[in-house]
Coordinates of C-alpha atoms in Angstrom, one line a residue:
Chain A
M1 CA 0.0 0.0 0.0
K2 CA 2.8 2.4 1.0
K3 CA 4.9 1.5 -2.0
K4 CA 2.1 2.3 -4.4
A5 CA 1.7 5.8 -2.8
A6 CA 5.4 6.4 -3.3
G7 CA 5.2 5.4 -6.9
E8 CA 2.4 7.8 -7.4
L9 CA 4.4 10.6 -5.9
V10 CA 7.3 9.9 -8.2
F11 CA 5.0 9.9 -11.2
E12 CA 3.4 13.2 -9.9
I13 CA 6.8 14.9 -9.6
F14 CA 7.9 13.5 -13.0
N15 CA 4.7 14.7 -14.6
Y16 CA 4.8 18.2 -13.2
T17 CA 8.5 18.6 -14.0
L18 CA 7.9 17.6 -17.6
M19 CA 5.0 20.1 -17.9
I20 CA 7.2 22.9 -16.6
I21 CA 9.9 22.0 -19.0
L22 CA 7.4 22.0 -21.9
A23 CA 6.2 25.5 -20.8
V24 CA 9.7 26.8 -20.6
V25 CA 10.7 25.3 -24.0
T26 CA 7.6 26.9 -25.6
L27 CA 8.0 30.3 -24.1
Y28 CA 11.8 30.8 -24.1
P29 CA 12.1 31.6 -27.8
F30 CA 9.5 34.3 -27.6
L31 CA 10.9 35.9 -24.4
H32 CA 14.4 35.8 -25.8
V33 CA 13.5 37.5 -29.0
L34 CA 11.5 40.1 -27.1
A35 CA 14.6 40.7 -24.9
V36 CA 16.8 41.1 -27.9
S37 CA 14.4 43.5 -29.6
L38 CA 14.4 45.7 -26.5
N39 CA 18.1 45.6 -26.1
D40 CA 20.7 48.0 -27.5
P41 CA 21.6 46.6 -30.9
Y42 CA 25.4 47.0 -30.5
D43 CA 25.3 45.6 -26.9
T44 CA 23.4 42.5 -28.2
V45 CA 26.4 41.7 -30.4
R46 CA 28.4 41.0 -27.3
G47 CA 26.1 38.1 -26.7
G48 CA 24.7 36.6 -23.5
I49 CA 21.2 38.0 -23.7
T50 CA 18.7 35.5 -22.4
I51 CA 15.2 36.7 -21.5
F52 CA 15.9 40.1 -20.1
P53 CA 17.2 43.1 -22.0
R54 CA 20.6 44.3 -20.7
K55 CA 20.5 47.9 -22.1
F56 CA 16.9 48.7 -22.6
T57 CA 16.1 50.8 -25.7
M58 CA 13.2 51.2 -28.1
V59 CA 15.6 52.2 -31.0
N60 CA 15.0 48.9 -32.9
F61 CA 11.3 49.5 -33.1
I62 CA 11.6 53.2 -33.9
E63 CA 14.1 52.5 -36.6
M64 CA 12.0 49.8 -38.1
L65 CA 8.9 52.0 -38.3
N66 CA 11.0 54.6 -40.1
Y67 CA 11.5 52.4 -43.1
P68 CA 9.1 53.4 -45.9
Q69 CA 7.4 50.0 -46.5
I70 CA 6.7 49.2 -42.9
P71 CA 3.8 51.7 -42.2
W72 CA 2.2 50.6 -45.4
A73 CA 2.7 47.0 -44.5
V74 CA 1.0 47.6 -41.1
L75 CA -1.9 49.3 -42.8
I76 CA -2.4 46.6 -45.5
T77 CA -2.0 43.8 -42.9
V78 CA -4.6 45.3 -40.6
L79 CA -7.0 46.1 -43.5
R80 CA -6.8 42.6 -45.0
T81 CA -7.3 41.1 -41.6
V82 CA -10.3 43.2 -40.7
I83 CA -12.0 43.2 -44.1
G84 CA -11.1 39.6 -44.9
T85 CA -12.4 38.4 -41.6
A86 CA -15.7 40.3 -41.7
V87 CA -16.5 39.3 -45.3
G88 CA -15.2 35.8 -44.8
V89 CA -17.1 35.0 -41.7
L90 CA -20.4 36.4 -43.1
S91 CA -20.0 34.5 -46.3
T92 CA -19.2 31.3 -44.5
A93 CA -22.2 31.6 -42.1
M94 CA -24.5 32.4 -45.0
V95 CA -23.4 29.3 -47.0
A96 CA -23.7 27.2 -43.8
Y97 CA -27.2 28.6 -43.2
V98 CA -28.5 27.8 -46.7
I99 CA -27.0 24.3 -46.7
N100 CA -28.5 23.7 -43.2
R101 CA -32.0 24.6 -44.4
K102 CA -33.7 21.2 -44.7
D103 CA -36.2 22.4 -47.2
F104 CA -33.8 24.2 -49.5
I105 CA -34.3 22.9 -53.0
A106 CA -30.7 22.5 -54.1
R107 CA -29.3 21.6 -50.6
K108 CA -27.5 18.4 -51.5
P109 CA -25.9 19.5 -54.8
V110 CA -24.6 22.8 -53.3
A111 CA -23.2 20.9 -50.2
I112 CA -21.5 18.4 -52.5
M113 CA -20.0 21.2 -54.7
F114 CA -18.4 22.7 -51.6
I115 CA -17.2 19.4 -50.1
I116 CA -15.5 18.3 -53.3
T117 CA -13.2 21.3 -53.1
M118 CA -11.9 19.9 -49.8
Y119 CA -10.3 17.0 -51.6
V120 CA -9.4 18.3 -55.1
G121 CA -8.0 21.7 -56.2
G122 CA -6.4 23.0 -59.3
G123 CA -3.0 23.3 -57.6
L124 CA -0.4 26.0 -57.6
I125 CA 0.0 26.7 -61.3
P126 CA -3.7 26.7 -62.4
D127 CA -4.5 28.9 -59.4
Y128 CA -1.7 31.3 -60.4
M129 CA -2.9 31.4 -64.0
L130 CA -6.5 32.1 -62.8
I131 CA -5.4 35.0 -60.6
R132 CA -3.4 36.4 -63.5
G133 CA -6.2 35.9 -65.9
L134 CA -8.6 37.7 -63.6
G135 CA -6.3 40.6 -63.4
L136 CA -5.9 40.2 -59.6
M137 CA -2.1 40.5 -59.7
N138 CA -0.9 43.3 -57.5
N139 CA -4.5 44.0 -56.5
F140 CA -5.7 44.2 -52.9
L141 CA -8.7 41.9 -53.7
V142 CA -6.3 39.0 -54.2
Y143 CA -6.1 38.9 -50.4
I144 CA -9.8 38.6 -49.9
L145 CA -11.4 36.8 -52.8
P146 CA -9.6 33.5 -53.5
G147 CA -9.7 32.3 -50.0
L148 CA -13.1 33.6 -49.1
I149 CA -14.7 30.4 -47.9
S150 CA -13.2 27.3 -46.5
P151 CA -15.5 24.2 -46.6
F152 CA -14.1 23.1 -43.3
N153 CA -15.4 26.3 -41.6
V154 CA -18.8 25.8 -43.3
I155 CA -19.0 22.4 -41.8
V156 CA -18.1 23.7 -38.3
I157 CA -20.7 26.5 -38.4
R158 CA -23.3 24.2 -40.0
S159 CA -23.0 21.6 -37.3
Y160 CA -23.5 24.3 -34.7
M161 CA -26.6 25.5 -36.5
E162 CA -28.0 22.0 -36.6
G163 CA -28.1 22.1 -32.8
L164 CA -30.3 25.1 -32.7
P165 CA -34.1 24.6 -32.1
S166 CA -35.9 24.6 -35.5
D167 CA -39.2 26.1 -34.2
L168 CA -37.5 29.5 -33.9
E169 CA -37.3 29.6 -37.7
E170 CA -40.8 28.4 -38.1
S171 CA -42.4 30.9 -35.8
A172 CA -40.4 33.8 -37.5
M173 CA -41.6 32.5 -40.8
I174 CA -45.2 32.6 -39.7
D175 CA -44.6 36.2 -38.5
G176 CA -43.7 36.9 -42.1
A177 CA -39.9 37.3 -41.9
N178 CA -38.0 36.3 -45.0
D179 CA -35.1 33.9 -45.1
F180 CA -32.5 36.6 -45.1
L181 CA -34.0 38.3 -42.1
I182 CA -34.2 35.0 -40.2
F183 CA -30.5 34.4 -40.9
W184 CA -29.5 37.9 -40.0
K185 CA -31.7 38.6 -37.0
I186 CA -32.2 35.1 -35.4
I187 CA -29.7 32.6 -36.5
L188 CA -26.5 34.7 -36.7
P189 CA -26.9 36.1 -33.1
L190 CA -27.5 32.6 -31.8
C191 CA -24.3 31.4 -33.4
A192 CA -22.2 33.9 -31.6
P193 CA -19.8 31.4 -29.9
V194 CA -19.0 29.5 -33.1
I195 CA -18.8 32.7 -35.1
A196 CA -16.2 34.0 -32.6
T197 CA -14.2 30.8 -33.1
I198 CA -14.3 30.9 -36.8
S199 CA -13.5 34.7 -36.8
L200 CA -10.4 34.0 -34.8
F201 CA -9.3 31.2 -37.2
I202 CA -9.9 33.4 -40.3
A203 CA -8.3 36.5 -38.7
V204 CA -5.2 34.5 -37.7
G205 CA -5.0 33.1 -41.2
H206 CA -5.1 36.5 -42.7
W207 CA -2.6 38.0 -40.3
N208 CA -0.2 35.1 -40.8
S209 CA -0.3 34.7 -44.5
W210 CA 2.7 35.8 -46.6
F211 CA 2.7 33.5 -49.6
D212 CA -0.1 35.2 -51.5
T213 CA 1.9 38.4 -51.1
Y214 CA 5.0 36.6 -52.4
L215 CA 3.2 35.1 -55.3
Y216 CA 0.7 37.8 -56.4
C217 CA 1.7 41.2 -54.9
S218 CA 5.5 41.4 -54.9
G219 CA 5.4 43.8 -57.8
E220 CA 3.6 46.5 -55.7
P221 CA 5.5 47.8 -52.6
K222 CA 2.3 49.4 -51.3
L223 CA 0.6 46.1 -51.0
T224 CA 3.1 44.1 -49.1
T225 CA 2.2 42.7 -45.7
L226 CA 4.2 42.5 -42.4
Q227 CA 4.7 38.8 -42.7
F228 CA 6.1 39.2 -46.2
E229 CA 8.5 41.9 -45.0
L230 CA 9.7 39.6 -42.2
Q231 CA 10.1 36.8 -44.7
K232 CA 12.2 39.1 -47.0
I233 CA 14.5 40.0 -44.1
L234 CA 14.8 36.3 -43.2
S235 CA 15.6 35.0 -46.6
N236 CA 18.1 37.8 -47.0
A237 CA 19.7 36.9 -43.7
A238 CA 19.8 33.3 -44.9
A239 CA 21.3 34.1 -48.3
S240 CA 24.1 36.0 -46.8
S241 CA 24.7 37.3 -43.3
Q242 CA 26.9 40.1 -44.8
V243 CA 24.2 41.7 -46.9
D244 CA 21.6 43.7 -45.1
Y245 CA 18.3 44.0 -46.8
Y246 CA 17.4 47.4 -45.4
S247 CA 20.8 49.0 -45.9
N248 CA 20.6 47.8 -49.5
L249 CA 17.5 49.8 -50.0
D250 CA 19.0 52.9 -48.6
P251 CA 22.8 52.9 -48.6
N252 CA 23.0 56.5 -47.4
R253 CA 21.4 55.6 -44.1
T254 CA 23.6 55.6 -41.1
M255 CA 23.2 52.4 -39.2
K256 CA 21.7 52.9 -35.8
V257 CA 20.7 49.3 -35.5
T258 CA 22.0 45.9 -36.7
P259 CA 20.0 43.7 -39.1
H260 CA 19.8 41.1 -36.4
S261 CA 18.1 43.4 -33.9
L262 CA 15.9 44.7 -36.6
R263 CA 14.8 41.2 -37.5
M264 CA 14.0 40.5 -33.8
A265 CA 11.9 43.7 -33.5
M266 CA 10.1 42.8 -36.7
T267 CA 9.4 39.3 -35.3
I268 CA 7.9 40.8 -32.2
I269 CA 5.7 43.3 -34.1
V270 CA 4.3 40.4 -36.2
T271 CA 3.6 38.3 -33.1
L272 CA 2.3 40.9 -30.8
P273 CA -1.3 41.2 -32.0
I274 CA -1.7 37.4 -31.7
L275 CA -0.5 37.6 -28.1
F276 CA -3.0 40.3 -27.3
V277 CA -6.0 38.7 -28.8
Y278 CA -5.2 35.1 -27.9
P279 CA -6.1 35.1 -24.1
F280 CA -9.5 36.6 -24.8
V281 CA -10.7 34.2 -27.4
Q282 CA -9.0 31.1 -26.0
R283 CA -12.1 29.7 -24.3
Y284 CA -14.1 29.8 -27.6
F285 CA -11.6 28.1 -29.9
I286 CA -11.3 24.9 -27.8
Q287 CA -15.1 24.5 -28.0
G288 CA -15.0 25.3 -31.7
M289 CA -12.2 22.9 -32.4
T290 CA -14.0 20.1 -30.6
I291 CA -17.1 20.5 -32.7
G292 CA -15.0 20.6 -35.8
A293 CA -13.0 17.6 -34.9
I294 CA -15.9 15.4 -34.0
K295 CA -17.9 16.4 -37.1
S296 CA -15.1 16.2 -39.7
Chain B
M1 CA -48.7 20.3 -62.3
H2 CA -45.3 19.1 -61.2
S3 CA -43.5 22.1 -62.8
K4 CA -45.9 24.5 -61.2
K5 CA -45.1 23.0 -57.8
L6 CA -41.4 23.4 -58.6
S7 CA -41.7 27.0 -59.7
N8 CA -43.8 27.7 -56.6
K9 CA -41.1 26.3 -54.4
L10 CA -38.4 28.3 -56.3
W11 CA -40.4 31.5 -55.8
R12 CA -40.9 30.8 -52.1
Q13 CA -37.1 30.2 -51.7
K14 CA -36.0 33.2 -53.7
Y15 CA -34.1 34.7 -50.7
L16 CA -32.3 31.4 -50.1
I17 CA -31.4 31.2 -53.7
L18 CA -30.2 34.8 -53.8
M19 CA -28.1 34.2 -50.7
I20 CA -26.3 31.2 -52.1
F21 CA -26.0 32.4 -55.7
P22 CA -23.0 34.6 -55.4
F23 CA -21.1 31.9 -53.6
I24 CA -21.8 29.3 -56.3
I25 CA -20.4 31.7 -58.8
W26 CA -17.4 32.2 -56.5
L27 CA -17.0 28.5 -56.2
I28 CA -17.1 27.9 -59.9
I29 CA -14.6 30.7 -60.6
F30 CA -12.1 30.1 -57.8
R31 CA -12.4 26.3 -57.2
Y32 CA -13.7 24.7 -60.4
I33 CA -12.1 26.7 -63.2
P34 CA -8.6 25.9 -61.8
L35 CA -9.5 22.2 -62.1
W36 CA -10.2 22.9 -65.8
G37 CA -6.6 24.2 -65.9
W38 CA -5.4 20.6 -65.5
I39 CA -5.7 20.1 -69.2
M40 CA -2.6 22.3 -69.5
A41 CA -0.7 19.4 -68.2
F42 CA -1.4 17.6 -71.5
Q43 CA -0.7 20.6 -73.7
D44 CA 2.4 22.6 -74.6
Y45 CA 0.9 25.7 -73.1
K46 CA 2.0 29.0 -74.7
P47 CA 0.8 32.2 -73.0
G48 CA -1.4 34.5 -75.0
R49 CA -3.5 31.8 -76.7
P50 CA -6.8 30.4 -75.4
I51 CA -6.6 27.1 -73.7
W52 CA -8.6 25.2 -76.4
N53 CA -6.2 26.4 -79.0
Q54 CA -3.0 24.9 -77.6
E55 CA -0.9 22.1 -78.9
W56 CA -1.6 18.7 -77.3
V57 CA 1.4 16.7 -76.2
G58 CA -0.1 13.8 -74.3
F59 CA 2.0 12.6 -71.4
R60 CA 5.2 14.3 -72.5
W61 CA 5.6 16.4 -69.4
F62 CA 4.9 13.4 -67.1
V63 CA 7.6 11.4 -68.9
E64 CA 10.0 14.3 -68.7
M65 CA 9.2 14.7 -65.0
F66 CA 9.9 11.0 -64.3
Q67 CA 13.2 11.4 -66.0
D68 CA 14.2 14.4 -63.9
P69 CA 16.6 13.6 -61.0
D70 CA 15.3 16.7 -59.2
F71 CA 11.8 15.3 -59.1
Y72 CA 13.1 12.2 -57.3
K73 CA 15.0 14.3 -54.9
A74 CA 11.8 16.3 -54.2
M75 CA 9.8 13.1 -53.8
R76 CA 12.4 11.7 -51.4
N77 CA 12.5 14.9 -49.3
T78 CA 8.7 14.9 -49.2
L79 CA 8.4 11.3 -48.0
V80 CA 11.3 11.5 -45.5
M81 CA 10.0 14.6 -43.8
S82 CA 6.4 13.3 -43.8
F83 CA 7.4 10.0 -42.2
M84 CA 9.7 11.7 -39.7
G85 CA 6.7 14.0 -38.8
L86 CA 4.6 10.9 -38.4
I87 CA 7.1 8.8 -36.3
F88 CA 8.1 11.6 -34.0
G89 CA 5.2 14.0 -34.2
F90 CA 2.3 11.7 -34.0
P91 CA 2.7 9.9 -30.7
L92 CA 3.8 13.0 -28.7
P93 CA 0.4 14.7 -28.6
I94 CA -1.1 11.4 -27.3
V95 CA 1.5 11.2 -24.5
L96 CA 1.0 14.9 -23.7
A97 CA -2.8 14.5 -23.5
L98 CA -2.4 11.5 -21.2
L99 CA 0.0 13.3 -18.9
L100 CA -2.1 16.5 -18.9
N101 CA -5.1 14.5 -18.0
E102 CA -3.3 13.2 -14.9
I103 CA -2.6 16.8 -13.6
K104 CA -5.3 17.4 -11.0
N105 CA -4.4 21.0 -10.3
I106 CA -6.8 22.7 -12.7
A107 CA -5.0 26.1 -12.7
F108 CA -1.7 24.6 -13.5
K109 CA -3.2 22.4 -16.2
R110 CA -4.9 25.4 -17.8
T111 CA -1.7 27.4 -17.7
V112 CA 0.4 24.6 -19.4
Q113 CA -2.3 24.2 -22.0
T114 CA -2.6 27.9 -22.8
I115 CA 1.2 28.1 -23.2
S116 CA 1.3 25.0 -25.3
Y117 CA -1.3 26.2 -27.8
L118 CA 0.4 29.5 -28.3
P119 CA 2.9 28.6 -31.1
H120 CA 0.0 27.2 -33.2
F121 CA -1.2 30.8 -33.7
V122 CA 2.0 32.4 -34.9
S123 CA 3.0 32.2 -38.5
W124 CA 5.7 29.9 -39.9
V125 CA 7.5 33.1 -40.8
V126 CA 7.8 33.9 -37.1
V127 CA 8.7 30.3 -36.2
A128 CA 11.4 30.3 -38.8
S129 CA 12.8 33.5 -37.3
L130 CA 12.6 32.1 -33.7
V131 CA 14.2 28.8 -34.9
S132 CA 17.1 30.4 -36.7
E133 CA 17.7 32.6 -33.6
I134 CA 17.8 29.7 -31.2
L135 CA 20.0 27.7 -33.5
S136 CA 22.3 30.5 -34.5
P137 CA 26.0 30.1 -33.6
S138 CA 25.5 32.3 -30.6
G139 CA 22.1 30.9 -29.9
V140 CA 21.0 29.1 -26.7
I141 CA 21.4 25.6 -28.2
N142 CA 25.0 26.2 -29.1
Q143 CA 25.6 27.8 -25.7
I144 CA 24.2 24.8 -23.9
L145 CA 26.2 22.4 -26.1
Q146 CA 29.4 24.3 -25.4
K147 CA 28.8 24.6 -21.7
L148 CA 28.3 20.8 -21.6
H149 CA 31.5 20.4 -23.6
L150 CA 29.7 18.4 -26.3
T151 CA 31.2 20.7 -28.9
N152 CA 34.1 23.2 -28.9
Y153 CA 32.9 25.2 -31.9
P154 CA 29.4 26.6 -32.5
I155 CA 27.5 24.3 -34.9
M156 CA 26.1 26.0 -38.0
F157 CA 22.7 24.2 -37.7
M158 CA 20.9 26.2 -40.4
A159 CA 23.7 25.7 -43.0
E160 CA 24.2 21.9 -42.5
P161 CA 22.1 19.8 -44.8
R162 CA 22.2 16.8 -42.4
Y163 CA 20.4 18.7 -39.7
F164 CA 17.7 20.1 -41.9
W165 CA 15.1 17.3 -41.7
W166 CA 15.4 17.3 -38.0
I167 CA 15.0 21.0 -37.7
V168 CA 11.8 20.9 -39.8
T169 CA 10.5 17.9 -37.8
F170 CA 11.1 19.4 -34.4
S171 CA 10.0 23.0 -35.3
D172 CA 6.7 21.4 -36.5
I173 CA 6.4 19.5 -33.2
W174 CA 7.2 22.6 -31.2
K175 CA 4.6 24.5 -33.1
E176 CA 1.7 22.0 -33.1
L177 CA 2.2 19.7 -30.1
G178 CA -0.1 21.5 -27.7
W179 CA -2.7 22.2 -30.4
N180 CA -2.9 18.5 -31.5
T181 CA -3.7 17.4 -27.9
I182 CA -7.1 19.2 -28.0
I183 CA -8.8 16.4 -29.9
Y184 CA -7.3 13.7 -27.6
L185 CA -8.3 15.7 -24.5
A186 CA -11.8 16.0 -25.9
A187 CA -11.9 12.2 -26.5
I188 CA -10.7 11.6 -22.9
T189 CA -13.6 13.6 -21.4
S190 CA -16.0 11.3 -23.2
I191 CA -14.7 8.2 -21.4
N192 CA -17.2 6.7 -19.0
P193 CA -16.2 7.6 -15.5
E194 CA -17.6 4.4 -14.1
L195 CA -14.7 2.6 -15.7
Y196 CA -12.3 4.5 -13.5
E197 CA -14.3 3.8 -10.4
A198 CA -14.5 0.1 -11.1
A199 CA -10.7 0.1 -11.7
T200 CA -10.1 1.9 -8.3
V201 CA -12.2 -0.7 -6.6
D202 CA -10.0 -3.4 -8.2
G203 CA -7.0 -1.6 -6.8
A204 CA -5.6 -0.1 -9.9
G205 CA -3.1 2.8 -9.5
R206 CA -3.1 6.0 -11.5
F207 CA -0.5 4.8 -14.0
R208 CA -2.4 1.5 -14.5
K209 CA -5.7 3.4 -15.1
M210 CA -3.9 5.7 -17.6
I211 CA -2.6 2.7 -19.6
S212 CA -5.6 0.4 -19.3
I213 CA -8.6 2.8 -19.5
T214 CA -7.6 6.2 -20.9
L215 CA -5.3 5.0 -23.6
P216 CA -7.8 2.3 -25.0
G217 CA -10.5 4.9 -24.6
I218 CA -8.9 7.3 -27.1
M219 CA -7.7 4.5 -29.4
P220 CA -10.5 5.0 -32.0
T221 CA -9.5 8.7 -32.2
V222 CA -5.9 7.7 -32.5
T223 CA -6.6 5.3 -35.3
V224 CA -8.7 7.7 -37.3
L225 CA -6.1 10.5 -37.0
L226 CA -3.3 8.1 -37.9
I227 CA -5.0 6.8 -41.0
L228 CA -5.9 10.4 -42.0
S229 CA -2.2 11.5 -41.6
I230 CA -1.1 8.6 -43.7
G231 CA -3.6 9.7 -46.4
N232 CA -1.9 13.1 -46.3
I233 CA 1.7 12.1 -46.5
I234 CA 2.2 13.8 -49.9
N235 CA 0.4 16.9 -48.7
I236 CA 3.3 18.0 -46.5
G237 CA 3.0 21.6 -47.8
F238 CA 6.0 23.8 -48.4
E239 CA 5.9 26.7 -46.0
K240 CA 8.3 25.4 -43.3
Q241 CA 10.7 24.1 -45.9
F242 CA 10.6 27.3 -47.9
L243 CA 11.2 29.4 -44.8
L244 CA 13.8 27.3 -43.0
R245 CA 15.9 26.4 -46.0
T246 CA 19.2 28.2 -46.8
A247 CA 21.4 28.1 -49.9
A248 CA 23.3 25.3 -48.4
T249 CA 20.3 23.1 -47.6
R250 CA 18.3 23.4 -50.8
D251 CA 19.0 19.8 -51.8
V252 CA 17.3 18.4 -48.8
A253 CA 14.6 21.0 -48.5
D254 CA 12.9 20.9 -51.9
V255 CA 9.6 19.2 -51.5
I256 CA 7.0 18.5 -54.3
D257 CA 5.3 21.9 -53.9
L258 CA 8.6 23.8 -54.0
Y259 CA 9.5 21.7 -57.1
I260 CA 6.3 22.9 -58.7
L261 CA 6.9 26.5 -57.6
T262 CA 10.5 26.5 -58.9
Y263 CA 9.8 24.8 -62.2
G264 CA 6.3 26.0 -62.9
I265 CA 6.3 29.6 -61.9
G266 CA 9.9 30.4 -61.4
T267 CA 11.0 29.3 -64.9
G268 CA 7.6 29.9 -66.5
R269 CA 7.1 26.2 -67.5
Y270 CA 3.4 26.3 -66.8
S271 CA 2.5 23.0 -68.4
F272 CA 5.3 21.1 -66.7
G273 CA 4.4 22.6 -63.3
T274 CA 0.8 21.7 -63.8
A275 CA 1.7 18.1 -64.7
A276 CA 3.6 17.9 -61.4
G277 CA 0.6 19.3 -59.6
V278 CA -1.7 16.9 -61.3
F279 CA 0.6 14.0 -60.3
K280 CA 0.5 15.2 -56.7
S281 CA -3.3 15.6 -56.6
V282 CA -3.8 12.2 -58.1
V283 CA -1.5 10.5 -55.6
S284 CA -3.1 12.5 -52.8
L285 CA -6.6 11.5 -53.9
V286 CA -5.7 7.8 -54.2
L287 CA -4.1 7.9 -50.7
L288 CA -7.1 9.6 -49.2
V289 CA -9.6 7.2 -50.8
F290 CA -7.5 4.3 -49.6
A291 CA -7.2 5.7 -46.1
N292 CA -10.9 6.2 -46.1
W293 CA -11.6 2.7 -47.2
F294 CA -9.1 1.3 -44.7
S295 CA -10.6 3.4 -41.9
K296 CA -14.1 2.2 -42.7
K297 CA -12.9 -1.3 -42.7
T298 CA -11.0 -1.2 -39.5
T299 CA -12.8 1.3 -37.3
G300 CA -16.2 1.6 -39.1
Y301 CA -15.5 5.4 -39.2
R302 CA -15.7 7.2 -42.5
M303 CA -14.0 10.5 -43.2
M304 CA -15.4 11.2 -46.6

């Protein structure tokens, strides 16, 4: 009896230690990069920064915001996230609502048309040719239109709608409300938790994407996004540690910061909004994920 | 009579039809027209001419692709990184879910979970930046290795081809480990609590219960997810490889999608790139159908 209790204690200590290690390993890279971004760039070169800045300064951030592309990139990233999320969520919910209406005449074919696209797609080149053909190259709309609806999100919202009582719709119908009003005034508000979850997923997707900028908008400096700018700095750092992307752009600039510190500041700027939003929406997404996981 | 009923119904559902109509148009333009683009794979596509007015070349691009050593390299890299992801990345979320489930301090458990989900929400661009910082010659990994006297000189992790597959695999684990536990934790909560009570009466300890009740309880979920991942081995994506590769590691980093990107768009060989894309889609579809059939057969659970 006593031996068993000792064994459980060992397991308990082992388990808690492992979890603490996991938390440290997950958080350390973020804290380290934050410390470097807040540290004097030439002091950083000496090495030895862990998770606290040694010589605190904001110069990395100030310098970064002084580069001509960055304010544009901030604006474009925020715009695409806000517009893309609003339009995307509304479209997804509307499709889910129509597909969920048992009496809808074309319910099955429409649902199948959407589901097929989960398994087959044109692929990189045909997609690229389509975007070019439509004249969406170097156009803001390329951030919103091609990825407007994901069938997976339709399924998640739809399965939530399935759980709503159907007599609500019927009584509204008797009161003379049309289908659109029912969707807008009754169904959408009732779906608030799942809408919040999907909004988060879509918003994070918009905020984090860089490849569409790389592929479709690299010809227009005013349309670049923050992630794309960070990716440019990264690939330049990888190509050669000697060449600094930003000093290349403007050779007359006196260097107040190092490319390395600038990269760290950029990494933080790109990550920060996620860190702010994340704790507030956390409780929703677990719920949403669980629905999605079970249904798919 | 019948058609009158139909037109009546159509009229009554005019709002529903109006609501879905724009999205059907969207679906056709952005999801079905690119499928039509597949015929480029069998043509010698020249820009500036309509697609029905191109020269047909049959399977020429496929033959060319199968004769290209770079294609095999991309195939090898795709398969190796997929399988490494499966072998190392698949069991870990299960282990973590089991261990998290044993933590009785709710506040501590929540904190660990919250932290472990976090990397899922940052982009691969950010992860690539963090990884190259941690693995840099002056980064924390090199410092630890030097303190432990495992190496005297800093290791250039990012520039060494032999480390690349490991870096991709472990960055992916770091990013998605916590997130992937959600589904297992959900499965654990649906296990009948009476099973645990009965086991306690029989004198089973915590570890015993974890192995004999919790693990079998989530086995159906594990099987379905495993089959699904096997169906997706060719769909490894390209983001992490694209962002983590350097000039020195290109040979081990190029996966199928990067191959398509380089040859299709980079050099303007649209037909060749489409052929490679069609090949990938067909393999992916075959694998998925097989995985679905296998899952139905073994677990009675269908995914498609």
